[in-house]
PDB file of C-alpha atoms and ligand atoms in Angstrom:
ATOM      1  CA  MET A  15       0.019   0.135   0.141  1.00 91.00           C
ATOM      2  CA  ILE A  16       1.010   3.720  -0.858  1.00 95.00           C
ATOM      3  CA  HIS A  17       1.132   6.393   1.531  1.00 96.00           C
ATOM      4  CA  LYS A  18      -1.820   7.927   0.526  1.00 97.00           C
ATOM      5  CA  GLU A  19      -2.581  10.480   3.255  1.00 97.00           C
ATOM      6  CA  GLN A  20       1.103  11.351   3.411  1.00 97.00           C
ATOM      7  CA  TYR A  21       1.559  11.580  -0.522  1.00 98.00           C
ATOM      8  CA  ILE A  22      -1.803  13.999  -0.819  1.00 98.00           C
ATOM      9  CA  SER A  23       0.025  16.320   2.224  1.00 98.00           C
ATOM     10  CA  ILE A  24       3.137  15.957   1.313  1.00 98.00           C
ATOM     11  CA  LYS A  25       2.008  17.207  -2.691  1.00 97.00           C
ATOM     12  CA  LYS A  26       0.096  20.018  -0.881  1.00 97.00           C
ATOM     13  CA  ASP A  27       3.163  21.508   0.961  1.00 97.00           C
ATOM     14  CA  LEU A  28       5.277  21.155  -2.424  1.00 98.00           C
ATOM     15  CA  LEU A  29       2.399  22.650  -4.375  1.00 97.00           C
ATOM     16  CA  ALA A  30       2.930  25.961  -2.049  1.00 96.00           C
ATOM     17  CA  THR A  31       6.575  26.216  -2.354  1.00 96.00           C
ATOM     18  CA  LYS A  32       6.201  25.357  -6.301  1.00 97.00           C
ATOM     19  CA  THR A  33       8.386  22.557  -5.923  1.00 98.00           C
ATOM     20  CA  ILE A  34       8.343  19.712  -8.466  1.00 98.00           C
ATOM     21  CA  LEU A  35       8.013  15.812  -6.809  1.00 98.00           C
ATOM     22  CA  VAL A  36       9.594  13.125  -8.284  1.00 98.00           C
ATOM     23  CA  ALA A  37       8.057   9.730  -7.137  1.00 98.00           C
ATOM     24  CA  VAL A  38      11.346   7.810  -6.735  1.00 98.00           C
ATOM     25  CA  SER A  39       9.441   3.917  -7.704  1.00 98.00           C
ATOM     26  CA  LYS A  40      12.925   1.985  -8.010  1.00 98.00           C
ATOM     27  CA  LEU A  41      11.921  -1.730  -6.000  1.00 97.00           C
ATOM     28  CA  GLN A  42       8.266  -0.748  -6.320  1.00 98.00           C
ATOM     29  CA  THR A  43       5.934  -2.745  -7.621  1.00 97.00           C
ATOM     30  CA  ILE A  44       3.872  -1.654 -10.554  1.00 98.00           C
ATOM     31  CA  GLU A  45       0.807  -1.610  -8.456  1.00 97.00           C
ATOM     32  CA  LYS A  46       1.858   0.933  -6.915  1.00 98.00           C
ATOM     33  CA  ILE A  47       3.171   3.216  -9.592  1.00 98.00           C
ATOM     34  CA  LYS A  48      -0.691   2.644 -10.985  1.00 98.00           C
ATOM     35  CA  ALA A  49      -2.268   3.598  -7.874  1.00 98.00           C
ATOM     36  CA  LEU A  50       0.299   6.778  -7.341  1.00 98.00           C
ATOM     37  CA  TYR A  51      -0.855   7.888 -11.050  1.00 98.00           C
ATOM     38  CA  ASP A  52      -4.508   7.460 -10.239  1.00 98.00           C
ATOM     39  CA  LEU A  53      -3.611   9.962  -7.722  1.00 97.00           C
ATOM     40  CA  GLY A  54      -2.713  12.292 -10.519  1.00 98.00           C
ATOM     41  CA  GLU A  55       1.194  11.595  -9.800  1.00 98.00           C
ATOM     42  CA  ARG A  56       3.113  11.822 -13.553  1.00 98.00           C
ATOM     43  CA  ASN A  57       7.279  12.456 -12.558  1.00 98.00           C
ATOM     44  CA  PHE A  58       8.394   8.548 -11.552  1.00 98.00           C
ATOM     45  CA  GLY A  59      12.191   8.218 -11.090  1.00 98.00           C
ATOM     46  CA  GLU A  60      14.235   4.868 -11.348  1.00 98.00           C
ATOM     47  CA  ASN A  61      18.142   3.995 -10.369  1.00 98.00           C
ATOM     48  CA  TYR A  62      18.428   0.775 -12.878  1.00 98.00           C
ATOM     49  CA  VAL A  63      18.132   0.619 -16.609  1.00 98.00           C
ATOM     50  CA  GLN A  64      16.393  -2.865 -16.707  1.00 98.00           C
ATOM     51  CA  GLU A  65      13.989  -2.443 -13.763  1.00 98.00           C
ATOM     52  CA  LEU A  66      13.100   1.175 -15.883  1.00 98.00           C
ATOM     53  CA  CYS A  67      13.324  -0.467 -19.579  1.00 98.00           C
ATOM     54  CA  THR A  68      10.678  -3.269 -17.723  1.00 98.00           C
ATOM     55  CA  LYS A  69       8.400  -1.113 -15.313  1.00 98.00           C
ATOM     56  CA  GLN A  70       8.451   1.344 -18.809  1.00 98.00           C
ATOM     57  CA  GLU A  71       7.233  -1.164 -21.126  1.00 98.00           C
ATOM     58  CA  GLN A  72       5.030  -2.340 -19.269  1.00 98.00           C
ATOM     59  CA  LEU A  73       2.977   1.031 -18.329  1.00 98.00           C
ATOM     60  CA  LYS A  74       3.496   2.637 -21.860  1.00 97.00           C
ATOM     61  CA  GLU A  75      -0.430   3.294 -22.148  1.00 98.00           C
ATOM     62  CA  LEU A  76       0.224   5.617 -18.779  1.00 98.00           C
ATOM     63  CA  ASN A  77       1.471   9.174 -19.655  1.00 98.00           C
ATOM     64  CA  ILE A  78       4.658   9.082 -16.889  1.00 98.00           C
ATOM     65  CA  ASN A  79       7.546  11.109 -17.394  1.00 98.00           C
ATOM     66  CA  TRP A  80      10.252   8.924 -15.995  1.00 99.00           C
ATOM     67  CA  HIS A  81      13.249  10.034 -14.574  1.00 99.00           C
ATOM     68  CA  PHE A  82      16.674   8.255 -14.419  1.00 99.00           C
ATOM     69  CA  ILE A  83      18.307   8.794 -11.171  1.00 98.00           C
ATOM     70  CA  GLY A  84      20.876   6.312 -10.789  1.00 98.00           C
ATOM     71  CA  HIS A  85      24.289   5.812 -11.649  1.00 97.00           C
ATOM     72  CA  LEU A  86      24.193   5.436 -15.505  1.00 98.00           C
ATOM     73  CA  GLN A  87      26.888   3.439 -17.392  1.00 98.00           C
ATOM     74  CA  ARG A  88      27.587   4.294 -21.022  1.00 98.00           C
ATOM     75  CA  ASN A  89      26.753   1.202 -22.523  1.00 98.00           C
ATOM     76  CA  LYS A  90      23.055   1.214 -20.681  1.00 98.00           C
ATOM     77  CA  VAL A  91      22.277   4.749 -22.421  1.00 98.00           C
ATOM     78  CA  LYS A  92      20.728   3.346 -25.276  1.00 98.00           C
ATOM     79  CA  TYR A  93      17.905   1.480 -23.725  1.00 98.00           C
ATOM     80  CA  ILE A  94      16.658   4.636 -21.659  1.00 99.00           C
ATOM     81  CA  ALA A  95      17.483   6.714 -24.794  1.00 98.00           C
ATOM     82  CA  PRO A  96      13.901   6.153 -26.679  1.00 98.00           C
ATOM     83  CA  PHE A  97      11.752   7.210 -23.623  1.00 98.00           C
ATOM     84  CA  VAL A  98      13.397   8.664 -20.671  1.00 98.00           C
ATOM     85  CA  HIS A  99      12.467  12.319 -19.658  1.00 98.00           C
ATOM     86  CA  LEU A 100      15.521  13.353 -17.440  1.00 99.00           C
ATOM     87  CA  ILE A 101      18.492  12.063 -16.639  1.00 99.00           C
ATOM     88  CA  GLN A 102      19.771  13.664 -13.302  1.00 98.00           C
ATOM     89  CA  SER A 103      22.556  11.849 -12.513  1.00 98.00           C
ATOM     90  CA  VAL A 104      25.264  12.600 -15.568  1.00 98.00           C
ATOM     91  CA  ASP A 105      28.487  12.436 -13.844  1.00 97.00           C
ATOM     92  CA  SER A 106      31.172  12.628 -16.757  1.00 97.00           C
ATOM     93  CA  LEU A 107      31.367  14.166 -19.899  1.00 97.00           C
ATOM     94  CA  LYS A 108      32.249  11.016 -21.466  1.00 98.00           C
ATOM     95  CA  LEU A 109      28.256   9.594 -20.352  1.00 98.00           C
ATOM     96  CA  LEU A 110      26.950  13.203 -21.940  1.00 98.00           C
ATOM     97  CA  LYS A 111      28.483  12.400 -25.190  1.00 98.00           C
ATOM     98  CA  GLU A 112      26.946   9.174 -25.208  1.00 98.00           C
ATOM     99  CA  ILE A 113      23.435  10.120 -24.088  1.00 99.00           C
ATOM    100  CA  ASN A 114      23.959  12.925 -27.106  1.00 98.00           C
ATOM    101  CA  LYS A 115      24.574  10.311 -30.015  1.00 98.00           C
ATOM    102  CA  GLU A 116      21.718   7.961 -28.667  1.00 98.00           C
ATOM    103  CA  ALA A 117      19.337  10.998 -28.193  1.00 98.00           C
ATOM    104  CA  GLN A 118      20.326  11.951 -31.987  1.00 98.00           C
ATOM    105  CA  LYS A 119      19.687   8.529 -33.253  1.00 98.00           C
ATOM    106  CA  ASN A 120      16.452   9.001 -31.729  1.00 98.00           C
ATOM    107  CA  LYS A 121      15.602  12.261 -33.164  1.00 98.00           C
ATOM    108  CA  ARG A 122      15.475  13.594 -29.614  1.00 98.00           C
ATOM    109  CA  ILE A 123      16.473  16.393 -27.602  1.00 98.00           C
ATOM    110  CA  ILE A 124      17.401  14.345 -23.772  1.00 98.00           C
ATOM    111  CA  ASN A 125      17.153  16.953 -20.769  1.00 98.00           C
ATOM    112  CA  CYS A 126      19.939  16.280 -18.225  1.00 98.00           C
ATOM    113  CA  LEU A 127      20.882  17.599 -15.227  1.00 98.00           C
ATOM    114  CA  LEU A 128      24.728  17.221 -14.193  1.00 98.00           C
ATOM    115  CA  GLN A 129      25.112  15.403 -10.724  1.00 98.00           C
ATOM    116  CA  ILE A 130      27.538  17.211  -8.295  1.00 98.00           C
ATOM    117  CA  TYR A 131      29.310  15.745  -5.454  1.00 96.00           C
ATOM    118  CA  ILE A 132      28.322  17.377  -2.149  1.00 95.00           C
ATOM    119  CA  ALA A 133      28.548  14.556   0.493  1.00 92.00           C
ATOM    120  CA  LYS A 134      31.047  13.585   2.379  1.00 83.00           C
ATOM    121  CA  GLU A 135      30.916  10.082   1.834  1.00 77.00           C
ATOM    122  CA  GLU A 136      32.912   7.948  -0.685  1.00 73.00           C
ATOM    123  CA  SER A 137      30.166   5.726  -2.128  1.00 71.00           C
ATOM    124  CA  LYS A 138      28.389   8.799  -3.792  1.00 74.00           C
ATOM    125  CA  PHE A 139      28.989   9.764  -7.723  1.00 88.00           C
ATOM    126  CA  GLY A 140      29.231  13.288  -9.200  1.00 95.00           C
ATOM    127  CA  LEU A 141      31.394  16.059 -10.549  1.00 97.00           C
ATOM    128  CA  ASP A 142      33.318  18.537  -8.305  1.00 96.00           C
ATOM    129  CA  GLU A 143      33.150  22.187  -9.695  1.00 95.00           C
ATOM    130  CA  VAL A 144      36.445  21.826 -11.596  1.00 96.00           C
ATOM    131  CA  GLU A 145      35.026  18.582 -14.228  1.00 97.00           C
ATOM    132  CA  LEU A 146      31.162  20.788 -13.952  1.00 98.00           C
ATOM    133  CA  THR A 147      33.526  23.834 -15.305  1.00 97.00           C
ATOM    134  CA  GLU A 148      34.836  21.532 -17.877  1.00 97.00           C
ATOM    135  CA  ILE A 149      31.971  20.079 -18.721  1.00 98.00           C
ATOM    136  CA  ILE A 150      30.102  23.119 -19.191  1.00 98.00           C
ATOM    137  CA  ASN A 151      32.812  24.754 -21.458  1.00 97.00           C
ATOM    138  CA  GLU A 152      32.319  21.539 -23.593  1.00 97.00           C
ATOM    139  CA  VAL A 153      28.266  22.048 -23.726  1.00 97.00           C
ATOM    140  CA  ASN A 154      29.401  25.817 -24.595  1.00 97.00           C
ATOM    141  CA  GLN A 155      31.120  24.778 -28.054  1.00 97.00           C
ATOM    142  CA  GLY A 156      27.663  24.226 -29.231  1.00 96.00           C
ATOM    143  CA  TYR A 157      27.857  20.645 -30.800  1.00 97.00           C
ATOM    144  CA  LEU A 158      26.096  18.965 -28.478  1.00 98.00           C
ATOM    145  CA  ASN A 159      22.927  19.164 -30.114  1.00 98.00           C
ATOM    146  CA  ASN A 160      20.738  16.785 -28.869  1.00 98.00           C
ATOM    147  CA  ILE A 161      21.359  17.401 -24.956  1.00 98.00           C
ATOM    148  CA  LYS A 162      20.112  20.117 -22.874  1.00 98.00           C
ATOM    149  CA  ILE A 163      21.277  20.653 -19.434  1.00 98.00           C
ATOM    150  CA  SER A 164      18.484  22.083 -17.374  1.00 98.00           C
ATOM    151  CA  GLY A 165      20.152  21.999 -13.793  1.00 98.00           C
ATOM    152  CA  LEU A 166      21.714  20.310 -11.607  1.00 98.00           C
ATOM    153  CA  MET A 167      21.372  17.262  -8.582  1.00 98.00           C
ATOM    154  CA  GLY A 168      22.815  16.561  -6.020  1.00 97.00           C
ATOM    155  CA  MET A 169      22.892  14.003  -2.923  1.00 96.00           C
ATOM    156  CA  ALA A 170      23.639  15.305   0.660  1.00 95.00           C
ATOM    157  CA  SER A 171      25.642  13.054   2.894  1.00 94.00           C
ATOM    158  CA  PHE A 172      23.227  10.264   5.028  1.00 90.00           C
ATOM    159  CA  SER A 173      23.571  11.898   8.274  1.00 90.00           C
ATOM    160  CA  ASP A 174      21.531  13.226  10.953  1.00 90.00           C
ATOM    161  CA  ASN A 175      23.499  15.847  11.715  1.00 93.00           C
ATOM    162  CA  LEU A 176      21.211  18.647  10.147  1.00 93.00           C
ATOM    163  CA  ALA A 177      24.064  21.051  10.145  1.00 96.00           C
ATOM    164  CA  ILE A 178      26.120  18.997   7.811  1.00 95.00           C
ATOM    165  CA  VAL A 179      23.295  18.437   5.211  1.00 97.00           C
ATOM    166  CA  GLU A 180      21.936  22.232   5.389  1.00 98.00           C
ATOM    167  CA  GLN A 181      25.586  23.075   4.704  1.00 97.00           C
ATOM    168  CA  GLU A 182      25.849  20.681   1.299  1.00 97.00           C
ATOM    169  CA  PHE A 183      22.373  21.641   0.085  1.00 98.00           C
ATOM    170  CA  LYS A 184      23.379  25.244   0.509  1.00 98.00           C
ATOM    171  CA  TYR A 185      26.755  24.742  -1.345  1.00 98.00           C
ATOM    172  CA  LEU A 186      25.302  23.073  -4.386  1.00 98.00           C
ATOM    173  CA  LYS A 187      22.600  26.229  -4.349  1.00 98.00           C
ATOM    174  CA  SER A 188      25.439  28.612  -4.275  1.00 98.00           C
ATOM    175  CA  ILE A 189      26.619  26.303  -7.435  1.00 98.00           C
ATOM    176  CA  PHE A 190      23.229  26.166  -8.926  1.00 98.00           C
ATOM    177  CA  ASP A 191      23.193  30.372  -8.634  1.00 98.00           C
ATOM    178  CA  GLN A 192      26.128  30.930 -10.576  1.00 97.00           C
ATOM    179  CA  PHE A 193      24.100  29.534 -13.764  1.00 97.00           C
ATOM    180  CA  SER A 194      21.327  32.176 -14.576  1.00 95.00           C
ATOM    181  CA  ASN A 195      20.279  29.679 -17.392  1.00 96.00           C
ATOM    182  CA  PHE A 196      19.548  26.271 -15.085  1.00 98.00           C
ATOM    183  CA  GLU A 197      15.730  26.106 -14.133  1.00 98.00           C
ATOM    184  CA  ILE A 198      15.701  22.745 -11.612  1.00 98.00           C
ATOM    185  CA  LEU A 199      17.824  22.004  -8.787  1.00 98.00           C
ATOM    186  CA  SER A 200      17.294  18.474  -7.515  1.00 98.00           C
ATOM    187  CA  MET A 201      18.135  17.773  -3.643  1.00 98.00           C
ATOM    188  CA  GLY A 202      16.188  16.116  -0.783  1.00 98.00           C
ATOM    189  CA  MET A 203      14.939  12.875  -0.233  1.00 97.00           C
ATOM    190  CA  SER A 204      12.109  11.348   2.375  1.00 97.00           C
ATOM    191  CA  GLY A 205      14.786  12.286   5.295  1.00 95.00           C
ATOM    192  CA  ASP A 206      15.914  15.787   4.130  1.00 96.00           C
ATOM    193  CA  TYR A 207      13.449  17.540   1.640  1.00 97.00           C
ATOM    194  CA  GLU A 208      12.365  19.941   3.833  1.00 97.00           C
ATOM    195  CA  LEU A 209      15.592  21.510   4.821  1.00 98.00           C
ATOM    196  CA  ALA A 210      16.642  20.648   1.085  1.00 98.00           C
ATOM    197  CA  ILE A 211      13.464  23.344  -0.024  1.00 98.00           C
ATOM    198  CA  ARG A 212      14.561  25.581   2.175  1.00 98.00           C
ATOM    199  CA  CYS A 213      17.949  25.673   0.848  1.00 98.00           C
ATOM    200  CA  GLY A 214      16.765  26.407  -2.545  1.00 98.00           C
ATOM    201  CA  SER A 215      15.202  23.117  -4.088  1.00 98.00           C
ATOM    202  CA  ASN A 216      12.852  23.421  -6.532  1.00 98.00           C
ATOM    203  CA  MET A 217      12.901  19.251  -7.154  1.00 98.00           C
ATOM    204  CA  VAL A 218      12.859  16.500  -4.692  1.00 98.00           C
ATOM    205  CA  ARG A 219      12.759  13.034  -5.363  1.00 98.00           C
ATOM    206  CA  LEU A 220      11.151  11.007  -2.832  1.00 98.00           C
ATOM    207  CA  GLY A 221      10.579   7.632  -2.485  1.00 98.00           C
ATOM    208  CA  SER A 222       9.934   5.518   0.746  1.00 97.00           C
ATOM    209  CA  SER A 223       7.495   8.883   2.409  1.00 97.00           C
ATOM    210  CA  ILE A 224       4.875   8.248  -0.337  1.00 98.00           C
ATOM    211  CA  PHE A 225       5.712   4.586  -1.423  1.00 97.00           C
ATOM    212  CA  GLY A 226       7.193   2.866   1.904  1.00 95.00           C
ATOM    213  CA  ALA A 227       9.773   0.764   2.706  1.00 92.00           C
ATOM    214  CA  ARG A 228      11.543  -0.825  -0.712  1.00 91.00           C
ATOM    215  CA  ASN A 229      11.648  -4.427  -0.925  1.00 76.00           C
TER     216      ASN A 229
HETATM  217  C1  PLP B   2      16.830   5.916  -3.497  1.00 90.08           C
HETATM  218  C2  PLP B   2      16.984   7.913  -4.164  1.00 90.08           C
HETATM  219  C3  PLP B   2      15.909   8.382  -3.620  1.00 90.08           C
HETATM  220  C4  PLP B   2      14.774   8.433  -2.454  1.00 90.08           C
HETATM  221  O1  PLP B   2      15.020   8.104  -1.524  1.00 90.08           O
HETATM  222  P1  PLP B   2      14.124   7.710  -0.417  1.00 90.08           P
HETATM  223  O2  PLP B   2      14.734   8.293   1.004  1.00 90.08           O
HETATM  224  O3  PLP B   2      13.218   6.635  -0.033  1.00 90.08           O
HETATM  225  O4  PLP B   2      13.346   9.394  -0.490  1.00 90.08           O
HETATM  226  C5  PLP B   2      16.309   9.774  -4.340  1.00 90.08           C
HETATM  227  N1  PLP B   2      17.114  10.000  -5.094  1.00 90.08           N
HETATM  228  C6  PLP B   2      18.125   8.908  -5.337  1.00 90.08           C
HETATM  229  C7  PLP B   2      18.967   9.349  -6.094  1.00 90.08           C
HETATM  230  C8  PLP B   2      17.666   7.816  -5.026  1.00 90.08           C
HETATM  231  O5  PLP B   2      18.680   6.768  -5.536  1.00 90.08           O
END
């Protein structure tokens, strides 16, 4: 069972702050996705290519915007390129070039977010500021015609210390503010999204708070 009351209440709060919700459906069932869809949700996020493709195939009659939010391997871009709405987790120039290539094959422009490394945890992916500058310089050359960089994504440390998390969110917001053409700042998960919004997020990715614990 999805957390219906919780979803409705979160959605109301997000509306008040003009924050976009991405319902993170990784490791959740098709039935739960449909239940949330029936409540009006259209943005769903997945972390694993194969799982995303299976779900997309099963739900292709529905009008879902699929977000890819996990670590993406270059050799798997081709599987999601035909339909993906937003790739939130671009963490290298090579990956971005591959997305551009596959988008071109599909005669699409694929929206992307650059994932910035903000946590103090080795396990998380993302670009540092030097790598970000390199990618932006490359994009500004103007030859990657089938991708659009719409903004930034980041994951804060998995920590009870809200001061650390707040510092990380504010750091990401300060980078975001350097780019006047960026529209989306995707930061905040179930445990920290309210803080993320106070720090300037306009897109949150919520899984367990809406769907319940993952399988
Ligand atoms: C799993 C995941 C989420 C959602 O996490 P919850 O704590 O369940 O809200 C958000 N963003 C990314 C990148 C994830 O991998």
